Amino acid sequence: MRLRGDTVLRVLGLTLGLVAATTLVAASRIPAGTGALGADVIFASAPTGELAVSPTGPFLSATNLTPAVTDDPSGSLRITNQTGVNLLVQVHGVPSSDDLDQALQVRVAVADMTLFDGTLGRFRSWSRASLALVPGESADLEVTVRLNPSAQGWSGRIATVAVEFRSTPQKDAS
C-alpha cells in the first residue's frame, strides 16, 4: 500500500508542476502585433560656438510611426545667442540614411514663425528662413514630424537626424 501512496503523490506532483509551467508560459507570451512595422526616427542637437542649445542630444524620439498616427510627434529645444553680436540663425538636418527622405515631413517653428516645412530630404539643405537673435536672446524651437500618407517604403525604417545650426552675424542697417 505504501507504494501506491507514493505513486499517487508523484503523479499529483508531476501534474501540478505541468499546470504551473503551462500557466507561466501562457502568462508570459508576447501579445501578437499588428503585422506592420512603423518607422523610427530620433532627432538630436548639439551646441555650436555661437549658440547654446538645450537639451543637447536626443530631444525627439518617434517610434512605430505610421501615416495613421493622429498626433504628430514633436520635440522642443532652446537656442541662445552666446555672442556679443546680432545673429541670423538657419537650421538643417543631417539624417543617418536616406530611407525616409521622401516619406517623413519635418516642420521647425519658433512661436508663429516657420523656419522649415518640408520633407526630410529637403531638410538636408539650410532653411531659407532665418531667425534673428540679439546677444543673450533665446528662442524655443518646436520640431514636428509626420509620415506622408501617400509615401511608401517607410515600414521598418530607422533614422537619426542631427539638427544643426548656422549663425551669421547680422549686418547693421546703417
GROMACS .gro file of N, CA and C in nm:
model
  522
    1MET      N    1   0.078  -0.118   0.000
    1MET     CA    2   0.000   0.000   0.000
    1MET      C    3   0.084   0.127   0.000
    2ARG      N    4   0.194   0.118   0.059
    2ARG     CA    5   0.280   0.233   0.067
    2ARG      C    6   0.329   0.274  -0.073
    3LEU      N    7   0.356   0.179  -0.159
    3LEU     CA    8   0.399   0.210  -0.294
    3LEU      C    9   0.289   0.283  -0.370
    4ARG      N   10   0.166   0.243  -0.345
    4ARG     CA   11   0.054   0.307  -0.414
    4ARG      C   12   0.041   0.454  -0.372
    5GLY      N   13   0.058   0.486  -0.248
    5GLY     CA   14   0.052   0.623  -0.198
    5GLY      C   15   0.164   0.708  -0.256
    6ASP      N   16   0.286   0.652  -0.267
    6ASP     CA   17   0.398   0.724  -0.328
    6ASP      C   18   0.371   0.752  -0.475
    7THR      N   19   0.315   0.660  -0.543
    7THR     CA   20   0.284   0.676  -0.685
    7THR      C   21   0.181   0.785  -0.705
    8VAL      N   22   0.077   0.786  -0.623
    8VAL     CA   23  -0.026   0.888  -0.633
    8VAL      C   24   0.034   1.026  -0.607
    9LEU      N   25   0.119   1.039  -0.506
    9LEU     CA   26   0.182   1.168  -0.477
    9LEU      C   27   0.273   1.213  -0.590
   10ARG      N   28   0.346   1.121  -0.649
   10ARG     CA   29   0.435   1.155  -0.760
   10ARG      C   30   0.355   1.203  -0.881
   11VAL      N   31   0.247   1.135  -0.914
   11VAL     CA   32   0.163   1.174  -1.027
   11VAL      C   33   0.099   1.310  -0.999
   12LEU      N   34   0.052   1.330  -0.878
   12LEU     CA   35  -0.007   1.457  -0.839
   12LEU      C   36   0.096   1.570  -0.847
   13GLY      N   37   0.217   1.548  -0.801
   13GLY     CA   38   0.324   1.647  -0.808
   13GLY      C   39   0.361   1.680  -0.951
   14LEU      N   40   0.371   1.577  -1.037
   14LEU     CA   41   0.402   1.598  -1.177
   14LEU      C   42   0.292   1.679  -1.245
   15THR      N   43   0.167   1.648  -1.216
   15THR     CA   44   0.053   1.718  -1.275
   15THR      C   45   0.054   1.865  -1.232
   16LEU      N   46   0.073   1.890  -1.103
   16LEU     CA   47   0.077   2.028  -1.055
   16LEU      C   48   0.194   2.106  -1.116
   17GLY      N   49   0.307   2.041  -1.132
   17GLY     CA   50   0.424   2.105  -1.195
   17GLY      C   51   0.397   2.141  -1.340
   18LEU      N   52   0.332   2.051  -1.415
   18LEU     CA   53   0.299   2.080  -1.554
   18LEU      C   54   0.197   2.193  -1.565
   19VAL      N   55   0.098   2.195  -1.476
   19VAL     CA   56  -0.001   2.303  -1.476
   19VAL      C   57   0.068   2.436  -1.446
   20ALA      N   58   0.156   2.440  -1.349
   20ALA     CA   59   0.228   2.563  -1.314
   20ALA      C   60   0.316   2.611  -1.430
   21ALA      N   61   0.386   2.519  -1.495
   21ALA     CA   62   0.473   2.555  -1.608
   21ALA      C   63   0.390   2.607  -1.725
   22THR      N   64   0.278   2.541  -1.755
   22THR     CA   65   0.192   2.585  -1.864
   22THR      C   66   0.134   2.723  -1.836
   23THR      N   67   0.093   2.747  -1.714
   23THR     CA   68   0.039   2.878  -1.675
   23THR      C   69   0.145   2.986  -1.689
   24LEU      N   70   0.267   2.958  -1.646
   24LEU     CA   71   0.376   3.054  -1.656
   24LEU      C   72   0.407   3.088  -1.802
   25VAL      N   73   0.413   2.987  -1.888
   25VAL     CA   74   0.442   3.009  -2.030
   25VAL      C   75   0.329   3.090  -2.094
   26ALA      N   76   0.205   3.056  -2.065
   26ALA     CA   77   0.090   3.127  -2.124
   26ALA      C   78   0.085   3.272  -2.076
   27ALA      N   79   0.117   3.297  -1.951
   27ALA     CA   80   0.112   3.433  -1.896
   27ALA      C   81   0.224   3.521  -1.949
   28SER      N   82   0.336   3.463  -1.988
   28SER     CA   83   0.450   3.543  -2.033
   28SER      C   84   0.459   3.554  -2.184
   29ARG      N   85   0.356   3.514  -2.255
   29ARG     CA   86   0.355   3.527  -2.401
   29ARG      C   87   0.355   3.673  -2.441
   30ILE      N   88   0.426   3.704  -2.547
   30ILE     CA   89   0.425   3.838  -2.602
   30ILE      C   90   0.300   3.850  -2.689
   31PRO      N   91   0.219   3.955  -2.669
   31PRO     CA   92   0.097   3.967  -2.748
   31PRO      C   93   0.128   3.982  -2.896
   32ALA      N   94   0.039   3.935  -2.979
   32ALA     CA   95   0.055   3.944  -3.124
   32ALA      C   96   0.050   4.090  -3.166
   33GLY      N   97   0.133   4.127  -3.260
   33GLY     CA   98   0.135   4.264  -3.309
   33GLY      C   99   0.039   4.281  -3.425
   34THR      N  100   0.045   4.398  -3.487
   34THR     CA  101  -0.044   4.428  -3.599
   34THR      C  102   0.010   4.370  -3.729
   35GLY      N  103   0.136   4.330  -3.729
   35GLY     CA  104   0.195   4.275  -3.850
   35GLY      C  105   0.263   4.381  -3.936
   36ALA      N  106   0.250   4.507  -3.903
   36ALA     CA  107   0.312   4.614  -3.980
   36ALA      C  108   0.411   4.690  -3.891
   37LEU      N  109   0.532   4.706  -3.942
   37LEU     CA  110   0.633   4.782  -3.869
   37LEU      C  111   0.619   4.930  -3.902
   38GLY      N  112   0.632   5.013  -3.802
   38GLY     CA  113   0.633   5.156  -3.825
   38GLY      C  114   0.776   5.204  -3.846
   39ALA      N  115   0.791   5.331  -3.870
   39ALA     CA  116   0.923   5.392  -3.884
   39ALA      C  117   0.966   5.448  -3.749
   40ASP      N  118   1.095   5.450  -3.724
   40ASP     CA  119   1.151   5.507  -3.602
   40ASP      C  120   1.244   5.621  -3.640
   41VAL      N  121   1.230   5.733  -3.571
   41VAL     CA  122   1.316   5.847  -3.600
   41VAL      C  123   1.353   5.917  -3.470
   42ILE      N  124   1.478   5.958  -3.461
   42ILE     CA  125   1.528   6.031  -3.345
   42ILE      C  126   1.595   6.159  -3.395
   43PHE      N  127   1.558   6.272  -3.336
   43PHE     CA  128   1.621   6.400  -3.368
   43PHE      C  129   1.708   6.439  -3.249
   44ALA      N  130   1.832   6.480  -3.277
   44ALA     CA  131   1.926   6.518  -3.172
   44ALA      C  132   1.993   6.649  -3.209
   45SER      N  133   2.038   6.723  -3.108
   45SER     CA  134   2.102   6.853  -3.131
   45SER      C  135   2.233   6.863  -3.054
   46ALA      N  136   2.314   6.960  -3.095
   46ALA     CA  137   2.441   6.986  -3.026
   46ALA      C  138   2.467   7.137  -3.031
   47PRO      N  139   2.538   7.189  -2.931
   47PRO     CA  140   2.568   7.332  -2.931
   47PRO      C  141   2.670   7.367  -3.039
   48THR      N  142   2.671   7.495  -3.076
   48THR     CA  143   2.774   7.546  -3.166
   48THR      C  144   2.857   7.644  -3.084
   49GLY      N  145   2.957   7.702  -3.142
   49GLY     CA  146   3.037   7.801  -3.068
   49GLY      C  147   2.958   7.926  -3.035
   50GLU      N  148   2.864   7.961  -3.124
   50GLU     CA  149   2.787   8.084  -3.107
   50GLU      C  150   2.657   8.063  -3.031
   51LEU      N  151   2.604   7.941  -3.038
   51LEU     CA  152   2.472   7.913  -2.980
   51LEU      C  153   2.479   7.807  -2.871
   52ALA      N  154   2.413   7.836  -2.760
   52ALA     CA  155   2.391   7.732  -2.660
   52ALA      C  156   2.263   7.661  -2.700
   53VAL      N  157   2.262   7.531  -2.687
   53VAL     CA  158   2.145   7.451  -2.725
   53VAL      C  159   2.106   7.364  -2.606
   54SER      N  160   1.977   7.366  -2.574
   54SER     CA  161   1.929   7.286  -2.461
   54SER      C  162   1.795   7.223  -2.497
   55PRO      N  163   1.779   7.095  -2.485
   55PRO     CA  164   1.878   6.998  -2.439
   55PRO      C  165   1.975   6.962  -2.551
   56THR      N  166   2.090   6.913  -2.511
   56THR     CA  167   2.182   6.857  -2.611
   56THR      C  168   2.153   6.708  -2.619
   57GLY      N  169   2.175   6.652  -2.734
   57GLY     CA  170   2.143   6.511  -2.755
   57GLY      C  171   2.000   6.496  -2.805
   58PRO      N  172   1.945   6.375  -2.791
   58PRO     CA  173   1.810   6.350  -2.843
   58PRO      C  174   1.703   6.435  -2.774
   59PHE      N  175   1.618   6.497  -2.854
   59PHE     CA  176   1.507   6.576  -2.799
   59PHE      C  177   1.373   6.535  -2.858
   60LEU      N  178   1.375   6.449  -2.960
   60LEU     CA  179   1.252   6.398  -3.021
   60LEU      C  180   1.275   6.254  -3.062
   61SER      N  181   1.192   6.165  -3.010
   61SER     CA  182   1.200   6.024  -3.046
   61SER      C  183   1.061   5.977  -3.082
   62ALA      N  184   1.043   5.936  -3.207
   62ALA     CA  185   0.914   5.886  -3.255
   62ALA      C  186   0.933   5.742  -3.299
   63THR      N  187   0.869   5.650  -3.228
   63THR     CA  188   0.881   5.509  -3.261
   63THR      C  189   0.749   5.456  -3.315
   64ASN      N  190   0.759   5.356  -3.400
   64ASN     CA  191   0.643   5.292  -3.462
   64ASN      C  192   0.552   5.395  -3.529
   65LEU      N  193   0.616   5.487  -3.599
   65LEU     CA  194   0.545   5.595  -3.667
   65LEU      C  195   0.479   5.542  -3.794
   66THR      N  196   0.351   5.571  -3.811
   66THR     CA  197   0.277   5.533  -3.931
   66THR      C  198   0.198   5.654  -3.980
   67PRO      N  199   0.153   5.653  -4.105
   67PRO     CA  200   0.071   5.765  -4.153
   67PRO      C  201  -0.060   5.779  -4.077
   68ALA      N  202  -0.105   5.672  -4.011
   68ALA     CA  203  -0.232   5.674  -3.939
   68ALA      C  204  -0.222   5.741  -3.802
   69VAL      N  205  -0.101   5.773  -3.757
   69VAL     CA  206  -0.084   5.838  -3.626
   69VAL      C  207  -0.155   5.973  -3.630
   70THR      N  208  -0.244   5.996  -3.533
   70THR     CA  209  -0.323   6.119  -3.534
   70THR      C  210  -0.250   6.236  -3.468
   71ASP      N  211  -0.171   6.212  -3.367
   71ASP     CA  212  -0.095   6.319  -3.302
   71ASP      C  213   0.047   6.318  -3.356
   72ASP      N  214   0.085   6.426  -3.422
   72ASP     CA  215   0.220   6.435  -3.477
   72ASP      C  216   0.321   6.446  -3.363
   73PRO      N  217   0.419   6.355  -3.358
   73PRO     CA  218   0.521   6.364  -3.254
   73PRO      C  219   0.600   6.494  -3.267
   74SER      N  220   0.637   6.552  -3.153
   74SER     CA  221   0.713   6.676  -3.157
   74SER      C  222   0.810   6.681  -3.040
   75GLY      N  223   0.909   6.765  -3.055
   75GLY     CA  224   1.007   6.789  -2.950
   75GLY      C  225   1.051   6.934  -2.957
   76SER      N  226   1.100   6.984  -2.847
   76SER     CA  227   1.141   7.123  -2.847
   76SER      C  228   1.281   7.139  -2.791
   77LEU      N  229   1.345   7.246  -2.833
   77LEU     CA  230   1.477   7.280  -2.781
   77LEU      C  231   1.491   7.431  -2.781
   78ARG      N  232   1.579   7.477  -2.697
   78ARG     CA  233   1.604   7.621  -2.682
   78ARG      C  234   1.744   7.652  -2.732
   79ILE      N  235   1.752   7.758  -2.813
   79ILE     CA  236   1.883   7.806  -2.858
   79ILE      C  237   1.902   7.947  -2.802
   80THR      N  238   2.026   7.977  -2.764
   80THR     CA  239   2.059   8.106  -2.704
   80THR      C  240   2.183   8.164  -2.772
   81ASN      N  241   2.175   8.289  -2.811
   81ASN     CA  242   2.288   8.360  -2.872
   81ASN      C  243   2.389   8.390  -2.762
   82GLN      N  244   2.507   8.330  -2.772
   82GLN     CA  245   2.613   8.347  -2.671
   82GLN      C  246   2.716   8.452  -2.712
   83THR      N  247   2.691   8.519  -2.824
   83THR     CA  248   2.790   8.615  -2.873
   83THR      C  249   2.752   8.758  -2.832
   84GLY      N  250   2.834   8.850  -2.869
   84GLY     CA  251   2.807   8.991  -2.842
   84GLY      C  252   2.750   9.063  -2.964
   85VAL      N  253   2.710   8.988  -3.067
   85VAL     CA  254   2.655   9.048  -3.190
   85VAL      C  255   2.520   8.984  -3.223
   86ASN      N  256   2.441   9.057  -3.303
   86ASN     CA  257   2.315   9.002  -3.351
   86ASN      C  258   2.344   8.889  -3.451
   87LEU      N  259   2.268   8.780  -3.442
   87LEU     CA  260   2.288   8.666  -3.531
   87LEU      C  261   2.162   8.634  -3.610
   88LEU      N  262   2.180   8.589  -3.732
   88LEU     CA  263   2.074   8.529  -3.812
   88LEU      C  264   2.101   8.379  -3.810
   89VAL      N  265   2.004   8.300  -3.765
   89VAL     CA  266   2.023   8.157  -3.745
   89VAL      C  267   1.938   8.078  -3.844
   90GLN      N  268   2.003   7.984  -3.913
   90GLN     CA  269   1.935   7.890  -4.003
   90GLN      C  270   1.950   7.750  -3.945
   91VAL      N  271   1.865   7.659  -3.991
   91VAL     CA  272   1.865   7.522  -3.939
   91VAL      C  273   1.860   7.423  -4.056
   92HIS      N  274   1.921   7.307  -4.034
   92HIS     CA  275   1.905   7.195  -4.126
   92HIS      C  276   1.929   7.066  -4.051
   93GLY      N  277   1.900   6.954  -4.117
   93GLY     CA  278   1.916   6.824  -4.054
   93GLY      C  279   2.004   6.733  -4.137
   94VAL      N  280   2.081   6.650  -4.068
   94VAL     CA  281   2.168   6.553  -4.135
   94VAL      C  282   2.121   6.414  -4.093
   95PRO      N  283   2.040   6.348  -4.178
   95PRO     CA  284   1.990   6.214  -4.143
   95PRO      C  285   2.099   6.109  -4.157
   96SER      N  286   2.085   6.001  -4.079
   96SER     CA  287   2.182   5.892  -4.084
   96SER      C  288   2.167   5.807  -4.210
   97SER      N  289   2.051   5.816  -4.275
   97SER     CA  290   2.029   5.743  -4.400
   97SER      C  291   1.928   5.820  -4.483
   98ASP      N  292   1.913   5.779  -4.609
   98ASP     CA  293   1.814   5.846  -4.696
   98ASP      C  294   1.684   5.768  -4.705
   99ASP      N  295   1.664   5.670  -4.619
   99ASP     CA  296   1.546   5.584  -4.624
   99ASP      C  297   1.414   5.660  -4.608
  100LEU      N  298   1.413   5.765  -4.529
  100LEU     CA  299   1.289   5.838  -4.501
  100LEU      C  300   1.285   5.976  -4.567
  101ASP      N  301   1.377   6.001  -4.660
  101ASP     CA  302   1.388   6.134  -4.721
  101ASP      C  303   1.257   6.183  -4.783
  102GLN      N  304   1.184   6.098  -4.850
  102GLN     CA  305   1.060   6.141  -4.915
  102GLN      C  306   0.937   6.116  -4.830
  103ALA      N  307   0.946   6.025  -4.734
  103ALA     CA  308   0.829   5.985  -4.655
  103ALA      C  309   0.805   6.072  -4.533
  104LEU      N  310   0.911   6.124  -4.471
  104LEU     CA  311   0.897   6.198  -4.346
  104LEU      C  312   0.885   6.348  -4.371
  105GLN      N  313   0.780   6.408  -4.317
  105GLN     CA  314   0.760   6.553  -4.322
  105GLN      C  315   0.814   6.612  -4.193
  106VAL      N  316   0.889   6.719  -4.204
  106VAL     CA  317   0.951   6.785  -4.089
  106VAL      C  318   0.908   6.931  -4.088
  107ARG      N  319   0.872   6.979  -3.970
  107ARG     CA  320   0.838   7.121  -3.953
  107ARG      C  321   0.916   7.175  -3.834
  108VAL      N  322   0.986   7.287  -3.853
  108VAL     CA  323   1.059   7.354  -3.747
  108VAL      C  324   1.001   7.494  -3.735
  109ALA      N  325   0.949   7.525  -3.616
  109ALA     CA  326   0.884   7.655  -3.596
  109ALA      C  327   0.931   7.719  -3.467
  110VAL      N  328   0.927   7.852  -3.465
  110VAL     CA  329   0.955   7.931  -3.346
  110VAL      C  330   0.833   8.021  -3.328
  111ALA      N  331   0.757   7.997  -3.220
  111ALA     CA  332   0.632   8.070  -3.195
  111ALA      C  333   0.544   8.060  -3.319
  112ASP      N  334   0.514   8.173  -3.385
  112ASP     CA  335   0.428   8.169  -3.503
  112ASP      C  336   0.507   8.175  -3.634
  113MET      N  337   0.639   8.162  -3.626
  113MET     CA  338   0.724   8.167  -3.745
  113MET      C  339   0.773   8.028  -3.782
  114THR      N  340   0.758   7.990  -3.908
  114THR     CA  341   0.806   7.861  -3.956
  114THR      C  342   0.944   7.880  -4.018
  115LEU      N  343   1.043   7.809  -3.964
  115LEU     CA  344   1.178   7.813  -4.021
  115LEU      C  345   1.192   7.715  -4.135
  116PHE      N  346   1.126   7.598  -4.121
  116PHE     CA  347   1.133   7.496  -4.225
  116PHE      C  348   1.006   7.412  -4.222
  117ASP      N  349   0.955   7.374  -4.339
  117ASP     CA  350   0.842   7.284  -4.350
  117ASP      C  351   0.855   7.211  -4.483
  118GLY      N  352   0.888   7.082  -4.475
  118GLY     CA  353   0.906   7.004  -4.597
  118GLY      C  354   0.952   6.863  -4.565
  119THR      N  355   0.999   6.793  -4.666
  119THR     CA  356   1.045   6.655  -4.648
  119THR      C  357   1.180   6.650  -4.580
  120LEU      N  358   1.211   6.534  -4.524
  120LEU     CA  359   1.342   6.515  -4.461
  120LEU      C  360   1.453   6.534  -4.564
  121GLY      N  361   1.430   6.493  -4.687
  121GLY     CA  362   1.530   6.513  -4.793
  121GLY      C  363   1.560   6.660  -4.816
  122ARG      N  364   1.458   6.744  -4.815
  122ARG     CA  365   1.478   6.888  -4.831
  122ARG      C  366   1.541   6.950  -4.707
  123PHE      N  367   1.519   6.887  -4.591
  123PHE     CA  368   1.574   6.938  -4.465
  123PHE      C  369   1.727   6.926  -4.461
  124ARG      N  370   1.784   6.852  -4.555
  124ARG     CA  371   1.931   6.841  -4.565
  124ARG      C  372   1.993   6.976  -4.601
  125SER      N  373   1.917   7.062  -4.669
  125SER     CA  374   1.965   7.195  -4.708
  125SER      C  375   1.930   7.294  -4.597
  126TRP      N  376   2.009   7.400  -4.587
  126TRP     CA  377   1.983   7.504  -4.486
  126TRP      C  378   1.847   7.567  -4.512
  127SER      N  379   1.777   7.600  -4.405
  127SER     CA  380   1.646   7.663  -4.418
  127SER      C  381   1.661   7.798  -4.489
  128ARG      N  382   1.561   7.831  -4.571
  128ARG     CA  383   1.563   7.962  -4.637
  128ARG      C  384   1.534   8.071  -4.536
  129ALA      N  385   1.442   8.043  -4.445
  129ALA     CA  386   1.408   8.141  -4.341
  129ALA      C  387   1.516   8.138  -4.233
  130SER      N  388   1.536   8.251  -4.170
  130SER     CA  389   1.632   8.257  -4.061
  130SER      C  390   1.569   8.331  -3.943
  131LEU      N  391   1.623   8.303  -3.827
  131LEU     CA  392   1.575   8.361  -3.703
  131LEU      C  393   1.678   8.462  -3.654
  132ALA      N  394   1.634   8.581  -3.621
  132ALA     CA  395   1.724   8.685  -3.570
  132ALA      C  396   1.728   8.678  -3.418
  133LEU      N  397   1.850   8.672  -3.364
  133LEU     CA  398   1.869   8.669  -3.218
  133LEU      C  399   1.969   8.778  -3.180
  134VAL      N  400   1.931   8.862  -3.085
  134VAL     CA  401   2.023   8.962  -3.031
  134VAL      C  402   2.110   8.893  -2.925
  135PRO      N  403   2.220   8.955  -2.883
  135PRO     CA  404   2.306   8.892  -2.782
  135PRO      C  405   2.228   8.853  -2.656
  136GLY      N  406   2.246   8.731  -2.612
  136GLY     CA  407   2.181   8.680  -2.492
  136GLY      C  408   2.037   8.634  -2.511
  137GLU      N  409   1.978   8.657  -2.626
  137GLU     CA  410   1.838   8.620  -2.651
  137GLU      C  411   1.826   8.470  -2.678
  138SER      N  412   1.714   8.415  -2.630
  138SER     CA  413   1.684   8.273  -2.652
  138SER      C  414   1.558   8.258  -2.735
  139ALA      N  415   1.546   8.145  -2.801
  139ALA     CA  416   1.426   8.112  -2.877
  139ALA      C  417   1.397   7.963  -2.859
  140ASP      N  418   1.269   7.929  -2.847
  140ASP     CA  419   1.227   7.790  -2.834
  140ASP      C  420   1.180   7.738  -2.969
  141LEU      N  421   1.249   7.636  -3.018
  141LEU     CA  422   1.214   7.574  -3.145
  141LEU      C  423   1.129   7.451  -3.120
  142GLU      N  424   1.026   7.432  -3.202
  142GLU     CA  425   0.940   7.315  -3.194
  142GLU      C  426   0.958   7.237  -3.325
  143VAL      N  427   1.001   7.111  -3.313
  143VAL     CA  428   1.020   7.025  -3.429
  143VAL      C  429   0.909   6.921  -3.428
  144THR      N  430   0.833   6.915  -3.538
  144THR     CA  431   0.722   6.821  -3.551
  144THR      C  432   0.745   6.733  -3.673
  145VAL      N  433   0.713   6.605  -3.659
  145VAL     CA  434   0.731   6.511  -3.770
  145VAL      C  435   0.602   6.434  -3.794
  146ARG      N  436   0.586   6.390  -3.918
  146ARG     CA  437   0.475   6.300  -3.954
  146ARG      C  438   0.512   6.230  -4.084
  147LEU      N  439   0.450   6.115  -4.104
  147LEU     CA  440   0.472   6.043  -4.228
  147LEU      C  441   0.370   6.088  -4.332
  148ASN      N  442   0.416   6.111  -4.452
  148ASN     CA  443   0.329   6.148  -4.562
  148ASN      C  444   0.237   6.030  -4.592
  149PRO      N  445   0.105   6.048  -4.591
  149PRO     CA  446   0.011   5.937  -4.611
  149PRO      C  447   0.027   5.867  -4.746
  150SER      N  448   0.077   5.938  -4.847
  150SER     CA  449   0.092   5.875  -4.978
  150SER      C  450   0.231   5.814  -4.999
  151ALA      N  451   0.318   5.830  -4.904
  151ALA     CA  452   0.455   5.777  -4.917
  151ALA      C  453   0.458   5.626  -4.899
  152GLN      N  454   0.558   5.565  -4.960
  152GLN     CA  455   0.579   5.421  -4.946
  152GLN      C  456   0.724   5.397  -4.908
  153GLY      N  457   0.752   5.276  -4.860
  153GLY     CA  458   0.889   5.238  -4.828
  153GLY      C  459   0.936   5.281  -4.690
  154TRP      N  460   0.847   5.323  -4.603
  154TRP     CA  461   0.886   5.370  -4.470
  154TRP      C  462   0.881   5.260  -4.365
  155SER      N  463   0.812   5.151  -4.393
  155SER     CA  464   0.792   5.045  -4.295
  155SER      C  465   0.925   4.985  -4.248
  156GLY      N  466   0.946   4.987  -4.117
  156GLY     CA  467   1.067   4.929  -4.057
  156GLY      C  468   1.192   5.014  -4.072
  157ARG      N  469   1.181   5.132  -4.125
  157ARG     CA  470   1.298   5.220  -4.145
  157ARG      C  471   1.331   5.294  -4.016
  158ILE      N  472   1.460   5.318  -3.998
  158ILE     CA  473   1.509   5.388  -3.879
  158ILE      C  474   1.606   5.497  -3.924
  159ALA      N  475   1.591   5.616  -3.867
  159ALA     CA  476   1.683   5.725  -3.899
  159ALA      C  477   1.708   5.809  -3.775
  160THR      N  478   1.831   5.854  -3.763
  160THR     CA  479   1.869   5.952  -3.662
  160THR      C  480   1.905   6.079  -3.737
  161VAL      N  481   1.850   6.190  -3.692
  161VAL     CA  482   1.872   6.318  -3.761
  161VAL      C  483   1.944   6.413  -3.667
  162ALA      N  484   2.062   6.456  -3.708
  162ALA     CA  485   2.137   6.557  -3.632
  162ALA      C  486   2.090   6.694  -3.679
  163VAL      N  487   2.032   6.771  -3.588
  163VAL     CA  488   1.986   6.906  -3.620
  163VAL      C  489   2.103   7.001  -3.596
  164GLU      N  490   2.135   7.077  -3.701
  164GLU     CA  491   2.250   7.168  -3.693
  164GLU      C  492   2.205   7.311  -3.719
  165PHE      N  493   2.283   7.405  -3.668
  165PHE     CA  494   2.251   7.548  -3.680
  165PHE      C  495   2.368   7.620  -3.746
  166ARG      N  496   2.333   7.716  -3.831
  166ARG     CA  497   2.434   7.804  -3.893
  166ARG      C  498   2.396   7.946  -3.854
  167SER      N  499   2.490   8.014  -3.790
  167SER     CA  500   2.462   8.152  -3.749
  167SER      C  501   2.555   8.247  -3.823
  168THR      N  502   2.497   8.355  -3.869
  168THR     CA  503   2.569   8.458  -3.944
  168THR      C  504   2.551   8.590  -3.873
  169PRO      N  505   2.660   8.665  -3.851
  169PRO     CA  506   2.643   8.798  -3.788
  169PRO      C  507   2.553   8.885  -3.874
  170GLN      N  508   2.458   8.951  -3.809
  170GLN     CA  509   2.363   9.036  -3.880
  170GLN      C  510   2.428   9.170  -3.908
  171LYS      N  511   2.420   9.212  -4.033
  171LYS     CA  512   2.482   9.338  -4.070
  171LYS      C  513   2.393   9.453  -4.024
  172ASP      N  514   2.458   9.560  -3.983
  172ASP     CA  515   2.384   9.679  -3.940
  172ASP      C  516   2.316   9.742  -4.060
  173ALA      N  517   2.200   9.799  -4.036
  173ALA     CA  518   2.122   9.863  -4.142
  173ALA      C  519   2.168  10.008  -4.165
  174SER      N  520   2.279  10.050  -4.104
  174SER     CA  521   2.322  10.190  -4.116
  174SER      C  522   2.399  10.218  -4.242
   0.00000   0.00000   0.00000
